[in-house]
Backbone as a ProteinNet text record, in pm:
[ID]
protein_1_A
[PRIMARY]
MPWRQLKLCLRGHELEAAEALLWERGALAVSSSDAGADDPGLNNTVQPLFELEPGDAPLWDRLRLSALFSFEAELVGLCRELRSVFPDSAPKIETLAEKQWERVWLEDFHPMQFGERLWVCPSGHAPPDPAAVNLMLDPGLAFGTGTHPTTAMCLNRLAGISPEGLSVIDYGCGSGILAIAAALLGAWPVFAVDHDARALAACRENRSRNDLTETRVMAVSPERLPALQVDLLFANILAEPLLELRERLSALIRPGGTIVLSGILEEQTEQLREAYNERFDLEPAIVEGEWALLAGRRKSGV
[TERTIARY]
569.1	670.6	626.7	696.8	679.3	680	631	643.9	614.3	658.6	660.4	547.8	430.4	430.9	432.1	394.9	462.6	306.8	281.9	173.3	249.6	115.8	134.7	12.3	9.1	-130.3	-81.1	-134.5	-103.3	-262.3	-208.4	-298.2	-355.2	-488.2	-533.4	-425.7	-400.7	-324.6	-129.8	-184.5	-21.8	-33.2	-176.5	-138	-70.2	-59.2	37.9	141	221.2	377.5	410.7	322.8	338	288.6	205.8	217.6	339.8	398.8	471.5	634.3	673.8	765.9	779.1	691.3	663.4	709.6	604.9	628.2	785.3	841.5	953.8	1063.9	1021.3	1071.8	1126	1003.8	961.3	846	721.3	590.6	611.1	551	424.1	294.2	253.9	98.4	90.2	16.8	-39.2	-176.1	-227.9	-377.8	-350	-552.9	-551.7	-655.1	-733.8	-835.7	-861.3	-981.4	-994.9	-920.1	-852.8	-802.1	-877.2	-1007.9	-1067.4	-961.1	-1055.7	-1018.1	-953.8	-1048.7	-1006.9	-880.3	-836.5	-753.4	-579.3	-521.6	-409.8	-324	-383.3	-293.8	-325.9	-335.1	-366	-361.1	-422.9	-506.5	-633.9	-746.9	-877.9	-895.8	-1007	-1049.9	-1111.8	-1048.6	-1139.3	-1140.5	-1283.4	-1294.5	-1335.6	-1265.1	-1267.5	-1404.3	-1431.1	-1540.2	-1621.1	-1502.6	-1558.6	-1453	-1496	-1385.8	-1361.7	-1266.6	-1176.7	-1209.4	-1161.9	-1174	-1011.8	-920.9	-785.4	-735.2	-619.4	-534.5	-608.4	-748.6	-802.4	-716.1	-778.4	-675.9	-818.4	-889.8	-977.9	-979.9	-1105.9	-1119.7	-1122.3	-1053.4	-1053	-983.9	-991.4	-897	-719.1	-755.3	-661.4	-686.8	-576	-633.9	-499.1	-486.3	-453.2	-398.8	-255.1	-194.1	-104	-99.2	-80.7	15.6	129.1	235.1	277.9	269.2	321.2	504.5	559.4	748.9	751.6	888.2	921.5	983.6	1030.5	1062.5	1154.9	1239.5	1395.1	1381.1	1254.5	1348.1	1397.6	1461.6	1473.8	1383.8	1371.5	1241.6	1312	1354.3	1379	1431.2	1534.3	1550.2	1495.7	1392.4	1264.1	1163.3	1126.6	1117.6	1145	1316.9	1376.9	1344.1	1302	1276.3	1112.5	1052.3	928.5	848.6	902.9	914.8	961	1113.8	1151.9	1050.4	959.5	911.4	766.2	705.1	570.1	606.7	613.2	663.1	533.9	463.4	390.8	249.3	376.7	328.1	309.5	419.5	427.2	408.4	545.1	525.1	568.5	492.5	531	535.1	645.8	646.6	631.8	550.8	450.9	569.2	553.9	551.9	431.3	400.2	251.5	323.8	248.8	189	111	174.6	100.6	-50.2	-96.5	-261.2	-325.3	-244.4	-248.6	-304.1	-147.4	-203.2	-273.4	-336.1	-386.3	-534.5	-600.3	-684.4	-720.6	-574.3	-586.2	-595.2	-545.3	-568	-724.5	-808.6	-892.8	-979.5	-971.2	-1009.2	-1030.7	-956.8	-908.3	-910.4	-876.2	-927.7	-1100.2	-1107.1	-1249.5	-1268.8	-1405.2	-1442.8	-1395.6	-1315.6	-1260.2	-1334.6	-1355.4	-1404.5	-1330.1	-1265.1	-1120.8	-1218.3	-1264	-1358.5	-1475.6	-1572.1	-1694.9	-1713.9	-1638.2	-1669	-1624.7	-1454.6	-1382.2	-1420.1	-1467.8	-1428	-1328.1	-1273	-1143.6	-1240	-1217.6	-1353.2	-1184.8	-1199.2	-1146.2	-1258.9	-1165.7	-1215.9	-1335.4	-1397.5	-1490	-1643.2	-1615.7	-1686.5	-1774.9	-1854	-2012.8	-1959	-1978.2	-1913.4	-2021.2	-2026.1	-2123.9	-2211.7	-2122.6	-2218.4	-2144	-2261.9	-2232.7	-2266	-2305.6	-2305.4	-2170.3	-2047.5	-1968.1	-1870.6	-1718.6	-1598.7	-1552.3	-1583.4	-1537.2	-1434.8	-1301.5	-1178.7	-1192.9	-1167.6	-1204.4	-1024.3	-984.3	-773.1	-790.7	-724.6	-648.3	-511.5	-395.7	-309.4	-189.4	-246.9	-132.9	-49.6	26.6	139.6	273.3	213.1	265.6	196.1	245.4	234.7	130	45.1	-71	-205.4	-298.1	-410.3	-505.6	-445.5	-522.7	-490.6	-485.4	-506.3	-348	-302.3	-152.9	-173.5	-115.2	-222.7	-55.6	-24.1	59.1	-10.4	-66	-112.7	-285.7	-374.4	-419.9	-408	-338	-360.5	-317.2	-245.2	-217.2	-374.8	-435.5	-548.3	-666.7	-664.5	-766.1	-724.9	-616.7	-536.1	-587.1	-604.5	-626.9	-771.6	-875.6	-994.8	-1063.2	-941.3	-1044.1	-968.5	-890.2	-835.4	-913.4	-991.5	-1047	-949	-902.5	-807.2	-846.8	-924.9	-1074.3	-922	-875.9	-864.2	-676.8	-604.4	-473.9	-412.4	-292.3	-216.4	-99.6	-104.7	-29.3	61.5	160.6	216.6	219.3	216.7	242	344.8	455.1	588.5	607.3	610	690.4	519	429.2	329.9	288.1	396.7	298.7	146.3	90.8	-56.6	-96.8	-72.7	-110.5	-227.6	-208.4	-331.2	-409.3	-317.4	-275.5	-322	-227.8	-285.6	-395.3	-471.9	-600	-723.1	-654.3	-785.2	-783.4	-660	-690.1	-728.4	-708.5	-761.4	-932.5	-970.6	-1096.1	-1160.3	-1061.1	-1156.7	-1149.1	-1098.2	-1119	-995.2	-876.8	-662	-648.5	-618.1	-561.1	-463.6	-322	-283	-215.1	-221.2	-152.9	-35.2	65.6	159.2	152.1	169	224.3	386.5	428	612.1	658.3	720.1	737.8	898.1	1012.3	1090.4	1096.9	1047.5	922.6	859	908.5	805.3	706.3	728.2	566.1	470.7	524.9	464	409.6	433.7	398.9	301.4	306.2	191.4	115	84.9	-39.7	-117.9	-10.7	-82.1	-156.7	-99.1	-175.4	-291.6	-261.4	-400.8	-468.5	-499.9	-559.3	-620.8	-524.6	-609.2	-716.1	-701.3	-846	-927.9	-895.8	-971.9	-1098.7	-1054.3	-1130.7	-1158.7	-1152.4	-1216.5	-1092.3	-938.1	-913.9	-795.3	-811.5	-675.1	-544.5	-455.1	-371.7	-269.5	-392.9	-392.8	-434.2	-520.1	-530.9	-471.8	-416.6	-282.1	-120.5	-104.5	45.8	134.4	138.9	227.7	378.2	490.5	608.8	731.2	853.7	1027.6	1044.5	1094.1	1193.8	1247.3	1260.4	1413.5	1289.5	1151.6	1082.2	1004.2	965.8	928.6	932.4	800.4	857.5	861.4	1018.6	1041.9	895.5	851.8	716.9	743.9	613.9	626.9	451.9	402.3	322	265.6	79.6	14.1	57.1	53	76.2	117.3	264.4	281.6	290.9	247.4	269.2	408.7	426.7	604.5	528.5	488.1	450	542.4	671.7	824.5	865.3	967.6	1061.6	1190.8	1169	1230.2	1389.1	1481.5	1624.5	1543	1479.6	1494.3	1444.9	1334.6	1294.7	1443.8	1456.1	1622.6	1673.6	1717.1	1853.5	1731.6	1592.5	1550.5	1509.5	1560.7	1466.3	1525.1	1573	1637.6	1541.2	1503.3	1456.1	1286	1224	1111.6	1054.2	1158.3	1151.3	1102.7	1192.7	1230.5	1102.1	965.8	877	734	768	644	671.7	571.5	535.7	554.3	579.5	606.5	424.2	405.1	287.1	253.6	241.5	195	270.2	205.4	207.8	231.4	386.4	379.7	390.9	325.9	303.3	361.1	482	556.9	473.1	479.3	494.3	525.5	502	554.5	715.7	699.2	812.2	732.1	824.8	851	804.4	726.7	652.9	852	920.7	1058.3	1151.7	1072.4	1214.4	1153.7	1056.1	966.6	1005.9	1107.6	1204.9	1363.7	1395.5	1485.6	1426.3	1341.6	1264.2	1204.1	1192.5	1131.9	1247.1	1368.1	1463.5	1499.4	1535.7	1607.6	1477.3	1364.3	1271.9	1201.5	1194.6	1192.9	1260	1375.4	1445.6	1330.1	1310.3	1181.9	990.4	983.8	833.9	797.8	653.4	599.2	545.3	649.8	542.4	471.8	358.2	266.6	293	239.7	231.8	207.7	302.4	305.1	169.2	90.3	-30.3	17.5	-8.3	61	-86.2	-39.9	-137.9	-46.3	-49.2	11.2	167.6	239.2	434.1	404.3	334.5	307.9	292	391.3	377.1	322	293.9	228.6	300.5	351.5	451.6	384.9	315.5	270.4	287.7	278.2	350.1	368.6	371.9	384.4	478.9	519.3	663.2	671.2	763.9	789.4	862.1	809.8	892.3	984.7	1086	1201.9	1324.7	1337.4	1404.7	1412.2
2209.1	2098.9	2046.9	2104.3	2011	1823.4	1822.7	1669.6	1641.7	1502.5	1488.2	1364.5	1441.6	1308.4	1245.7	1145.8	1089.8	972.6	1075.9	1037.9	896.8	773.9	720.2	659.8	653.1	562	450.3	320.2	209.8	88.6	-28.7	-148.8	-181.7	-197.7	-280.9	-407.2	-449.3	-563.7	-549.3	-429.7	-367.2	-332.1	-353.2	-236.7	-325.5	-476.4	-507.3	-528.8	-528.3	-485	-321	-222.2	-180.6	-62.3	-161.9	-121.6	-177.2	-309.6	-306.3	-252.8	-191.8	-124.5	5.9	73.6	182.4	192.7	113.5	5.9	52.2	-50.4	-84.4	26.3	135.2	246.3	399.8	311.8	413.3	531.9	452.9	501.3	573.1	654.5	666.3	606.8	679.7	640.5	623.6	529.4	489.9	467.3	545.8	461.2	519	484.4	411.7	484.7	455.6	536.4	536.5	528.1	459.7	581.2	587.1	718.9	666.3	620.3	610.8	577.1	433.1	352.2	424.9	565.6	623.3	698.1	778.4	880.8	789.6	789.3	757.3	820.5	1011.7	1079.1	1044.2	1225	1207.2	1390.6	1420.6	1508.6	1549.3	1462.2	1462.7	1403.1	1452.8	1449.4	1314.3	1299.5	1082.9	1100.6	1015.8	935.4	836.5	765.7	566.4	534	394.3	387.7	279.5	229.9	132.9	141	85.8	68.8	-105.9	-83.2	-272.6	-257.4	-410.4	-490.3	-487.5	-436.2	-440.3	-623.9	-549.2	-656.7	-702	-688	-733	-624.6	-607.1	-569.7	-518.4	-356.7	-330.8	-391.2	-374.2	-393.2	-308.7	-182.1	-77.4	-125.3	-45.1	-146	-22.6	151.4	188.6	245.9	310.9	355.4	442.3	554.6	623	601.1	568.4	533.4	630.2	747	823.9	763.9	842.2	766.5	910.1	906.6	1011.7	982.5	1071.8	1100.5	1159.5	1167.9	1231.2	1375	1463.1	1592.3	1501.5	1476.6	1455.8	1332.8	1257.4	1121.7	1161.7	1016.8	1069.4	991.7	1055	1024.3	952	1064.5	1077.9	949.1	878.9	754.4	666.9	669.2	600.9	603.8	698.3	748.2	626.7	681.1	587.4	440	388.2	259.4	220.2	313.8	246.4	297.1	341.1	389.9	250.5	211.2	83.9	-65.4	-84.9	-196	-151.1	-50.8	37.8	143.4	99.7	173	268.6	266.6	341.6	387.3	411.1	493.2	670.9	631.8	858.3	897.9	880.6	901.9	1084.6	1104.3	1261.5	1253.5	1381	1423.3	1593.9	1618	1686.2	1740.4	1859.5	1931	2009.7	1898.6	1901.8	1995.3	2032.1	2137	2036.8	2053.7	1973.1	1947.7	2066.5	2065.1	2022.3	2043.6	1976.2	1859.5	1720.2	1620.1	1549	1639.9	1602.4	1608.7	1703.6	1698.2	1604.5	1513.3	1432.1	1287.1	1289.8	1174.7	1133.8	1290.2	1233.5	1222.5	1246.7	1169.2	1044.1	985.6	859	756.8	814.1	698.3	677.2	537	536.1	430.7	452.1	323.4	180.1	125.1	-68.3	-109	-252.9	-337.4	-437.9	-525	-586.9	-639.9	-784.3	-875.8	-811.7	-914.3	-826.7	-716.9	-672.2	-549.8	-432.3	-422.4	-338.9	-278	-145.1	-41.8	67.8	69.4	237.6	348.8	407.9	566.6	669.4	722.3	897	965.5	1043.2	1134.8	1196.4	1281.3	1326.4	1212.2	1064.4	1052.9	948	945.2	880.3	734.3	641.8	536.9	455.5	331.7	240.4	159.3	120.1	70.6	146.4	253	279.5	189.7	46.9	9.8	-95.2	-91.6	-164.3	-62.1	-139	-24.9	-26.3	149	229.1	325.4	309.5	415.3	491.6	611.5	724.2	769.7	787.4	798.1	885.2	979.4	1057.3	1082.9	997.8	998.5	1036.4	1185.3	1302	1208.3	1249.3	1171.1	1020.1	993.9	926.4	732.2	650.6	479.3	458.3	399.1	367.3	361.3	322.8	426.6	220.7	124.4	25.2	7.9	45.1	3.3	-54.2	-59.2	-160	-276.7	-409.3	-511.2	-531.7	-482.3	-566.9	-476.2	-344.3	-306.5	-376.5	-411	-513	-597.4	-681.5	-812.4	-787.9	-731.3	-725.7	-680.5	-597	-597.1	-677	-768.1	-864.1	-972.9	-967.6	-1059.7	-1022.9	-912.2	-848.2	-819.3	-828.8	-836.2	-999.3	-1075.5	-1188.1	-1267.9	-1151.9	-1271.9	-1238.5	-1168.6	-1068.6	-1051.8	-908.1	-850.4	-843.8	-815	-741.7	-809.5	-684.9	-776.7	-832.3	-816	-823.8	-728.4	-723.9	-653	-643	-516.6	-511.2	-368.7	-461.8	-324.6	-281.5	-221.5	-219.1	-91.4	-185.2	-134.2	-108.8	28.7	87.9	146	197.2	247.6	302.9	397.3	492.7	582.6	557.9	671.2	616.5	514.3	463.9	329.5	306.3	279.1	107.5	34.1	-148.2	-73.2	-18	26.7	48.6	144.8	193.3	137.6	70.8	-134.3	-111.1	-233.9	-289	-228.3	-122.3	-88	-6.4	17.4	-6	-147.9	-231.6	-354.6	-484.8	-373.5	-373.9	-430.2	-409.7	-447.8	-348.7	-368.1	-229.2	-371.9	-311.5	-145.7	-196.2	-71.3	-72.3	32	-39.5	50.9	95.9	224.7	254.3	289.8	268.5	253.1	283.8	400.9	471.1	552.5	540.1	634.3	775.5	745.5	905.1	989.3	1116.2	1205.3	1179.4	1198.1	1285.5	1150.1	1041.5	910.4	911.1	984.6	981.4	1108.3	1216.3	1312.6	1310.5	1205.2	1132.5	1094.6	948.1	868.3	916.4	987.6	1098.9	1178.6	1209.7	1254.5	1165.4	1056.4	974.4	888.1	900.1	850.5	919.9	1072.9	1154.3	1182	1163.9	1171.1	1010.2	907.5	791.2	791	931.5	918.5	834	802.3	699.4	836.7	763.7	898.6	773.5	883.5	812.1	693.2	664.4	546.1	446.1	468.6	324.8	294	395.9	444.6	491.8	447.3	504.2	489	651.4	613.4	751.7	628.9	589.4	635.7	696.4	574.3	461.4	449.1	243.7	317	450.8	409.8	442.1	419.3	511.9	444.6	300.2	176.9	131.8	107.4	50.5	-60.9	-132.2	-317.7	-381.6	-435.1	-501.9	-624.4	-695.2	-869.8	-877.2	-820.3	-806.9	-956.8	-963	-1118.4	-1085.4	-950.4	-949.3	-838.1	-878.4	-738.8	-802.2	-669.4	-634.4	-516	-593.5	-508.8	-516.3	-360.8	-404.6	-290	-343.2	-230.1	-355.9	-359.5	-399	-521.8	-601.4	-715	-685.9	-564.9	-548.8	-538.7	-417.6	-392.4	-478.9	-584.2	-692.9	-810.5	-826.4	-841.3	-779.9	-688.5	-628.7	-628.2	-635.3	-612.1	-719	-874.1	-990.1	-1019	-977.1	-973	-910.1	-741.8	-669.9	-727.9	-763.5	-783.8	-874.7	-997.5	-1122.1	-1136.1	-1001.5	-1008	-885.9	-870.1	-779.1	-865.9	-1006.4	-1082.2	-1183.6	-1225.1	-1311.2	-1495.4	-1526.4	-1723.8	-1704.8	-1749.4	-1832.6	-1672.6	-1598.4	-1456.3	-1452.1	-1364.4	-1359.4	-1235.5	-1328.6	-1225.5	-1225.9	-1075.1	-1047.1	-990.4	-1021.6	-973.4	-962.6	-809.7	-823.9	-705.7	-640.8	-489.5	-600.2	-710.7	-826.9	-893.3	-934	-1025.2	-1075	-1195.1	-1293.2	-1392.4	-1334	-1401.9	-1379.4	-1286.8	-1262.2	-1336.3	-1426.8	-1520.5	-1606.5	-1676.6	-1767.8	-1747.8	-1604.6	-1572.4	-1538.3	-1417.4	-1427.9	-1589.1	-1674.1	-1768.6	-1813.5	-1830.4	-1862.5	-1776.2	-1676.2	-1588.6	-1609.7	-1653.3	-1604.6	-1763.8	-1830.6	-2001.9	-2025	-2010.5	-2014.2	-2015.9	-1909.2	-1837.2	-1896.9	-1891	-1895.9	-1982.8	-2017.4	-2173	-2094.5	-2033.6	-1971.7	-2084.8	-1985.2	-2114.8	-2024.6	-2075.5	-2061.3	-1949.1	-1860.6	-1701.6	-1718.9	-1614.6	-1546.4	-1438.8	-1481.3	-1412.1	-1273.3	-1165.9	-1100	-1037.7	-1111	-1072.6	-1071.1	-997.2	-1019	-985.2	-938.7	-882.6	-1043.4	-982.3	-1150.3	-1117.9	-1207.2	-1177.9	-1287.4	-1300.1	-1430.7	-1374.8	-1566	-1477.8	-1612.5	-1610.9	-1743.6	-1680.4	-1815.4	-1772.3	-1807.3	-1747.3	-1729.6	-1879.3	-1967.2	-2091.8	-2016.2	-2144.4	-2102.8	-2149.2	-2139.1	-2118.3	-2105.1	-2033.3	-1965	-1831.9
-139.7	-223.7	-353.4	-380.7	-594	-574.3	-624.3	-709.7	-859.3	-916.7	-1070.8	-1098.6	-1150.4	-1212	-1371.7	-1364.3	-1522	-1564	-1679.5	-1736	-1898.6	-1896.9	-2021.1	-2099.9	-2212.8	-2267.9	-2309.8	-2267.6	-2280.6	-2335.9	-2400.5	-2425.7	-2303.3	-2289.4	-2139.6	-2091	-2171.4	-2187	-2063.2	-2138.3	-2074.9	-1962	-1840.8	-1785.6	-1665.9	-1612.6	-1509.3	-1502.2	-1669.6	-1617.3	-1628.4	-1619.1	-1708	-1456	-1434.5	-1256.2	-1222.7	-1215.4	-1163.7	-1173.5	-1346.1	-1314.6	-1253.3	-1244.7	-1192.8	-1034.5	-1011.4	-783.5	-796.1	-876.8	-847.8	-905.9	-973.3	-971.2	-896	-777.5	-716.1	-658	-711.1	-761.9	-623.7	-563.5	-475.9	-493.5	-576.7	-582.4	-767	-829.7	-929	-967.4	-1057.9	-1094.6	-1239.9	-1274.3	-1384.6	-1474.8	-1530.6	-1636.1	-1781.1	-1803.3	-1973.6	-2038.5	-2123.3	-2205.9	-2348.4	-2385.6	-2468.7	-2614.4	-2656.7	-2748	-2892.8	-2961	-3038.9	-3044.4	-2874.2	-2869.7	-2818.6	-2865.9	-2784.3	-2689.5	-2701	-2692	-2539.5	-2441.3	-2333.4	-2289.5	-2391.2	-2340.1	-2348.4	-2344.4	-2335.1	-2214.4	-2118.2	-1972.5	-2023.4	-1944	-1909.5	-1736.5	-1768.2	-1606.5	-1575.4	-1536.7	-1563.2	-1500.2	-1626	-1646	-1547.7	-1468.6	-1286.7	-1171	-1135.8	-982.7	-1039.3	-939.4	-976.8	-809.1	-830.2	-737	-684.6	-553.6	-578.3	-644.5	-798.2	-840.9	-936	-985.8	-1135.4	-1174.6	-1352.8	-1466.1	-1551.5	-1562.4	-1600.3	-1795.7	-1838.2	-1966.1	-2120.1	-2041.5	-2132.1	-2258.8	-2341.5	-2460.8	-2493	-2428.1	-2419.6	-2297.4	-2206.2	-2088.2	-2053.6	-1959.9	-1962.3	-1752.7	-1754.8	-1633.5	-1565.1	-1507.1	-1381.2	-1321.4	-1271.4	-1124.6	-1066.9	-944.1	-944.4	-845	-769.6	-761.3	-712.7	-618.4	-582.9	-685.2	-604.9	-699.5	-771	-678.7	-719.4	-781.4	-796.4	-904.3	-1033.2	-1093.5	-1167.1	-1316.6	-1372.7	-1461.6	-1621	-1650.3	-1806.9	-1860	-1692.4	-1753.4	-1809.2	-1679.1	-1654.7	-1789.9	-1856.3	-1931.4	-2125	-2090.2	-2228.1	-2222.8	-2068.7	-2041.8	-2058	-2033.4	-2073.2	-2243.6	-2297.2	-2430	-2513.4	-2404.5	-2481.3	-2526.2	-2358.7	-2333	-2398.3	-2368.4	-2474.3	-2538.7	-2599.2	-2770.8	-2832.5	-2768.3	-2785.8	-2676	-2591.6	-2434.8	-2416.1	-2517.4	-2523.6	-2382.3	-2308.7	-2106.4	-2144.1	-2025.3	-1988	-1881	-1817.3	-1718.9	-1735	-1571	-1516.4	-1386.9	-1343.1	-1204	-1182.4	-1043.5	-1011.2	-833.1	-791.4	-639.6	-597.8	-433.2	-394.7	-384.4	-344.2	-440	-492.2	-649.2	-761.9	-770.8	-684.8	-653.9	-578.9	-469.7	-386.3	-508.8	-576	-633.5	-759.2	-821.8	-888.3	-820.7	-694.7	-654.9	-540.3	-535.8	-504	-622.6	-735.8	-872.8	-889	-813.5	-866.6	-677	-627.7	-501.1	-472.9	-477.4	-453.4	-367.4	-286.9	-189.9	-243.5	-139.7	-163.2	-47	-75.3	42.9	95.6	182.1	227.5	322.2	301.5	384	363.1	453.9	455.1	551.2	596.9	668.1	672.2	648.6	627.3	507.1	493	328.8	361.3	260.9	256.2	177.7	236.2	191.6	127.4	83.4	91.4	169.5	189	298.6	183.2	312.2	232.7	137.5	153.7	9.8	107.9	120.1	145.5	156.2	326	278.4	216.3	172.3	61.2	178.4	323.5	393.1	533.4	542.3	666	825.2	801.4	895.9	914.9	792.4	795	849.9	909.6	950.7	892.3	871.3	788.6	844.6	739.5	760.7	641.9	700	602.1	566.4	472.2	449.6	358.4	394.5	352.7	332.3	309.6	260.7	264.1	214.9	163.5	15.3	56.1	-14.7	46.2	150.9	202.1	177.2	111.6	56.7	167.2	66.8	178	114.7	-11.6	-9.7	-20.7	-35.5	-31.6	-186.7	-270.4	-446.2	-474.5	-395.8	-403.8	-374.5	-482.3	-429.7	-297.1	-229.4	-124.6	19.3	-65.8	106.1	82.9	-25.9	-57.6	41.3	-3.4	14.7	208.6	260.1	398.4	478.1	375.6	430.8	434.5	331.4	304.3	458.7	430.9	563.8	709.6	719.7	833.2	877.1	760.7	789.3	734.7	760.6	742.7	883.7	968.3	1118.9	1258.6	1210.5	1341.2	1435.8	1478.3	1523.9	1640.8	1665.6	1792.3	1936.3	1991.3	2117.9	2130.7	1985.5	1960.9	2019.2	2036.9	2028.6	1861.2	1803.5	1658.2	1644	1542.1	1563.4	1370.1	1290.7	1170.3	1118.4	1045.9	1107.4	949.5	930.8	749.2	732.7	823.1	853.6	708.1	654.4	538.5	657	566	570.8	719.1	788.8	871.3	827.4	740.4	713.7	773.7	723.9	851.9	982.1	1030.4	1163.2	1243.8	1137.6	1182.4	1177.3	1023.5	1070.3	1165.5	1176.1	1303.2	1360	1417.1	1585.6	1585.7	1457	1393	1437.2	1418.8	1419.1	1523.2	1608	1776.4	1820	1726	1826.8	1924.7	2038.9	2135.2	2193.5	2218.2	2190.9	2016.3	1952.2	1796.5	1773.9	1694	1683.1	1581.3	1516.3	1373.3	1380	1309.7	1274.6	1187.9	1187.5	1052.7	1106.1	992.3	1016.6	930.6	851.1	754.1	868.6	913.7	983.7	940.7	770	689.9	710.1	666.9	726.7	867.2	955.9	1088.4	1058.6	1045.4	1061.8	980	865.8	797.9	891.8	866.9	972.7	1105.7	1192.8	1296.2	1248.5	1147.3	1074.7	1083.9	960	940.1	1076	1172.7	1270.9	1381.6	1337.8	1403.7	1334.9	1220.1	1094	1155.5	1175.6	1220.6	1383.5	1450.5	1544.8	1676.6	1590.3	1712.8	1800.1	1935.5	2041.3	2028.9	2036.9	2076.1	2126.2	2196.1	2278.6	2230.5	2139.4	2071.3	1915.5	1858.6	1790.3	1778.2	1807.5	1898.7	1756.9	1708.9	1615.8	1637.6	1640.4	1660.3	1542.6	1599.2	1500.7	1571.6	1506.5	1578.4	1644.6	1672.2	1811.5	1925.1	1890.9	2007.5	2091.1	1955.6	1944.9	2144.6	2242.4	2317.4	2380	2409.8	2424.2	2414.6	2348.6	2388.1	2263.2	2286.8	2206.4	2180.7	2066.7	1986.4	1979.6	1957.9	1850.4	1716.9	1646	1576.4	1492	1342.8	1299.3	1211.8	1111.1	974.6	887.9	821.7	757.1	639.8	555	375.4	349.5	310.1	326.9	186.8	144.5	111.5	77.4	8	15.7	134.7	61	154	291	338.2	471.2	529.8	441.9	535	600.3	509.3	489.8	609.2	613.6	679.4	847.6	877.3	987.1	1062.5	1014.4	1058.1	1223.3	1261.1	1429.4	1505.3	1387.5	1454.9	1488.9	1397.2	1374.2	1429.7	1385.1	1491.4	1675	1694.1	1838.9	1896.6	1789.2	1817.9	1849.2	1801.3	1829.6	1944.2	2006.8	2112.4	2023.1	2094.3	2091.4	2069.3	1919.8	1908.7	1787.2	1787.6	1680	1577.9	1513.8	1303.2	1329	1185.5	1090	997.1	918.9	798.3	697.3	594.6	547.5	393.9	378.6	133.7	152.6	14.6	-33.2	-114.7	-191.5	-199.5	-345.8	-425.4	-543.3	-534.5	-580.6	-606.8	-650.7	-650.7	-645.5	-603.3	-526.8	-403.9	-253.6	-310.8	-214.7	-110.9	-174.4	-137	-55.5	-90.8	0.3	98.7	158.5	269	344.3	305.3	355.2	449	355.5	419.7	540.9	490.8	608.6	720.6	731.6	850.5	902.8	865.6	837.6	966	1009.7	1158	1237.8	1305.9	1429.7	1327.1	1270.7	1153.1	1109.6	1161.8	1030.1	924	868.2	756	609.6	610.8	537.1	390.4	242.2	131.3	101.3	32.8	-21.7	-86.7	-100.5	-134.5	-246.7	-373.8	-516.6	-582.5	-550	-688.9	-750.7	-906.1	-1019.3	-965.6	-961.8	-933.5	-777.3	-761.1	-604.9	-483.8	-325.6	-323.8	-143.6	-59.7	118.1	147.8	325.7	307.8	458.8	573.2	667.5	755.5	910.7	945	1075.4	1218.5	1346.1	1419.7	1496.4	1542.9	1631.7	1637	1683	1831.8	1890.8	2067.9	2072.5	2163.6	2209.7	2075.4	1991	1847.8	1933.5
[MASK]
++++++++++++++++++++++++++++++++++++++++++++++++++++++++++++++++++++++++++++++++++++++++++++++++++++++++++++++++++++++++++++++++++++++++++++++++++++++++++++++++++++++++++++++++++++++++++++++++++++++++++++++++++++++++++++++++++++++++++++++++++++++++++++++++++++++++++++++++++++++++++++++++++++++++++++++

């Protein structure tokens, strides 16, 4: 299936705002690389100068930004919007075959560390620390490589709580990155839930790539999720479905269990807090750029 790639050129200080706009308009993946201070175009072959920690902004004076969209995405209007906000961005639309995008993705996806012992590495790349917990990932075209701030915040949260022995649901699993990371860190049982068959297929492939069996990570549609309550639930989706799924998600967590909500903008946190506050003792939001994460423990008796 073909895909659309949108490429533009920016000043370094414009990156955060441009990335946020692309994610809000439905980008499936976004990557950046050095475009060269003297080259405002996008025709030269460029290479990233260094690897960034999640949420960091590059120090390049001028950079190339590439975003992947579904073939059906309406990008002409988005290009007009980008030109109005970033007058020198010169956005261009390209059509990519699936194999072409895989090559682009492999060029831009590098090993990333979360916490002290979790690494997310592209498949085929030697892990920087063989003794660490190494998650080998090929996300295909499903959301979730660890590069987006919301995924990075969830991974840092997961790596920081030592989920060994906990039951976990990754609701809206995409590539399965959170479910697989939880299993590699010792959680069991783990359920990866998504309504998109392509996401579930990518999750199952990544599960096999990390030598995990179906009994360790069960990839299922919401309709096939067993009736259960777990210790820890991640829902890294968007604010609107998080509001719509409040009753469903709350019912899946045992009293004293933890919910982690992400995929939301900082300005949406109060609305989510009001919606979930009745059943959860919510912590202060964690914010990375314009994105936020809310977490809290399930109250007893409600």
